[in-house]
Amino acid sequence: MQRTFWEKREQATRNISSERGIHLRLCRSIQVKGAFALLKNDFGFRRFLTRSKGNIRTELFFLVLAFDLKKLWMKREHNRLKTRVSLKMVS
């Protein structure tokens, strides 16, 4: 069992040290930080206000909806709506 652990750990180290692994880690950190920073700073979100899974899903749905609407609004304000799909949504 201990041998398998060390083999898997070495494989994981090789994976994250590879060129692809470094690229994936960089992309992941940028994407996640931006979304959570915006939710925490702009929306003042610190914790869920409800307890059950269904209520948390609903609350998360509203947070994501607000996040997407804010992105759309900012794109519209700065005239960055270039795709046909996003133009149809605003028109």
CSV table of C-alpha atoms in Angstrom, one decimal:
chain,number,residue,atom,x,y,z
A,1,MET,CA,0.0,0.0,0.0
A,2,GLN,CA,2.8,2.4,0.9
A,3,ARG,CA,4.5,1.6,-2.4
A,4,THR,CA,1.4,2.5,-4.4
A,5,PHE,CA,1.1,5.8,-2.6
A,6,TRP,CA,4.7,6.9,-3.5
A,7,GLU,CA,4.2,5.7,-7.1
A,8,LYS,CA,1.1,7.8,-7.4
A,9,ARG,CA,2.7,10.7,-5.7
A,10,GLU,CA,5.6,10.6,-8.2
A,11,GLN,CA,3.2,10.4,-11.1
A,12,ALA,CA,1.3,13.4,-9.8
A,13,THR,CA,4.5,15.4,-9.4
A,14,ARG,CA,5.5,14.5,-13.0
A,15,ASN,CA,2.0,15.6,-14.2
A,16,ILE,CA,2.0,19.0,-12.5
A,17,SER,CA,5.6,19.6,-13.4
A,18,SER,CA,5.1,18.9,-17.1
A,19,GLU,CA,4.6,21.8,-19.6
A,20,ARG,CA,0.9,20.9,-19.9
A,21,GLY,CA,0.4,20.7,-16.1
A,22,ILE,CA,2.0,24.1,-15.6
A,23,HIS,CA,-0.2,25.6,-18.3
A,24,LEU,CA,-3.4,24.1,-16.8
A,25,ARG,CA,-2.5,25.3,-13.3
A,26,LEU,CA,-1.9,28.8,-14.5
A,27,CYS,CA,-5.2,29.0,-16.4
A,28,ARG,CA,-7.1,27.5,-13.5
A,29,SER,CA,-5.8,30.0,-11.0
A,30,ILE,CA,-6.6,33.0,-13.1
A,31,GLN,CA,-10.2,31.9,-13.9
A,32,VAL,CA,-11.1,31.0,-10.4
A,33,LYS,CA,-9.6,34.0,-8.7
A,34,GLY,CA,-11.4,36.4,-10.9
A,35,ALA,CA,-14.9,34.9,-10.4
A,36,PHE,CA,-14.6,34.5,-6.6
A,37,ALA,CA,-13.0,37.9,-6.2
A,38,LEU,CA,-15.9,39.5,-8.0
A,39,LEU,CA,-18.5,37.6,-6.0
A,40,LYS,CA,-16.8,38.5,-2.7
A,41,ASN,CA,-15.9,42.2,-3.4
A,42,ASP,CA,-18.6,43.4,-5.7
A,43,PHE,CA,-21.5,41.4,-4.5
A,44,GLY,CA,-20.4,41.2,-0.8
A,45,PHE,CA,-20.9,37.4,-0.8
A,46,ARG,CA,-19.3,35.7,2.1
A,47,ARG,CA,-21.5,32.7,2.9
A,48,PHE,CA,-24.7,31.0,1.9
A,49,LEU,CA,-27.7,32.3,3.8
A,50,THR,CA,-29.6,29.0,3.7
A,51,ARG,CA,-28.9,25.5,4.8
A,52,SER,CA,-30.5,22.8,2.6
A,53,LYS,CA,-29.0,21.6,-0.7
A,54,GLY,CA,-32.0,22.8,-2.7
A,55,ASN,CA,-31.9,26.3,-1.1
A,56,ILE,CA,-28.2,26.5,-1.6
A,57,ARG,CA,-28.6,25.6,-5.3
A,58,THR,CA,-31.2,28.3,-5.7
A,59,GLU,CA,-29.0,30.9,-4.0
A,60,LEU,CA,-26.0,29.9,-6.1
A,61,PHE,CA,-28.2,30.1,-9.2
A,62,PHE,CA,-29.1,33.7,-8.4
A,63,LEU,CA,-25.4,34.5,-7.7
A,64,VAL,CA,-24.4,33.1,-11.1
A,65,LEU,CA,-27.3,34.9,-12.8
A,66,ALA,CA,-26.2,38.2,-11.3
A,67,PHE,CA,-22.6,37.5,-12.3
A,68,ASP,CA,-23.5,36.8,-15.9
A,69,LEU,CA,-25.8,39.8,-16.1
A,70,LYS,CA,-23.1,42.0,-14.8
A,71,LYS,CA,-20.7,40.6,-17.4
A,72,LEU,CA,-23.2,41.3,-20.1
A,73,TRP,CA,-23.9,44.8,-18.9
A,74,MET,CA,-20.2,45.7,-18.8
A,75,LYS,CA,-19.7,44.3,-22.3
A,76,ARG,CA,-22.7,46.4,-23.5
A,77,GLU,CA,-21.4,49.5,-21.8
A,78,HIS,CA,-18.0,49.2,-23.4
A,79,ASN,CA,-19.3,48.3,-26.8
A,80,ARG,CA,-17.7,44.8,-26.8
A,81,LEU,CA,-20.8,42.9,-28.0
A,82,LYS,CA,-19.3,41.4,-31.1
A,83,THR,CA,-21.0,38.0,-31.6
A,84,ARG,CA,-24.4,37.5,-33.2
A,85,VAL,CA,-25.7,35.6,-30.2
A,86,SER,CA,-24.9,38.4,-27.7
A,87,LEU,CA,-26.3,41.0,-30.0
A,88,LYS,CA,-29.6,39.1,-30.2
A,89,MET,CA,-29.8,38.9,-26.4
A,90,VAL,CA,-29.5,42.7,-26.1
A,91,SER,CA,-31.7,43.8,-29.0
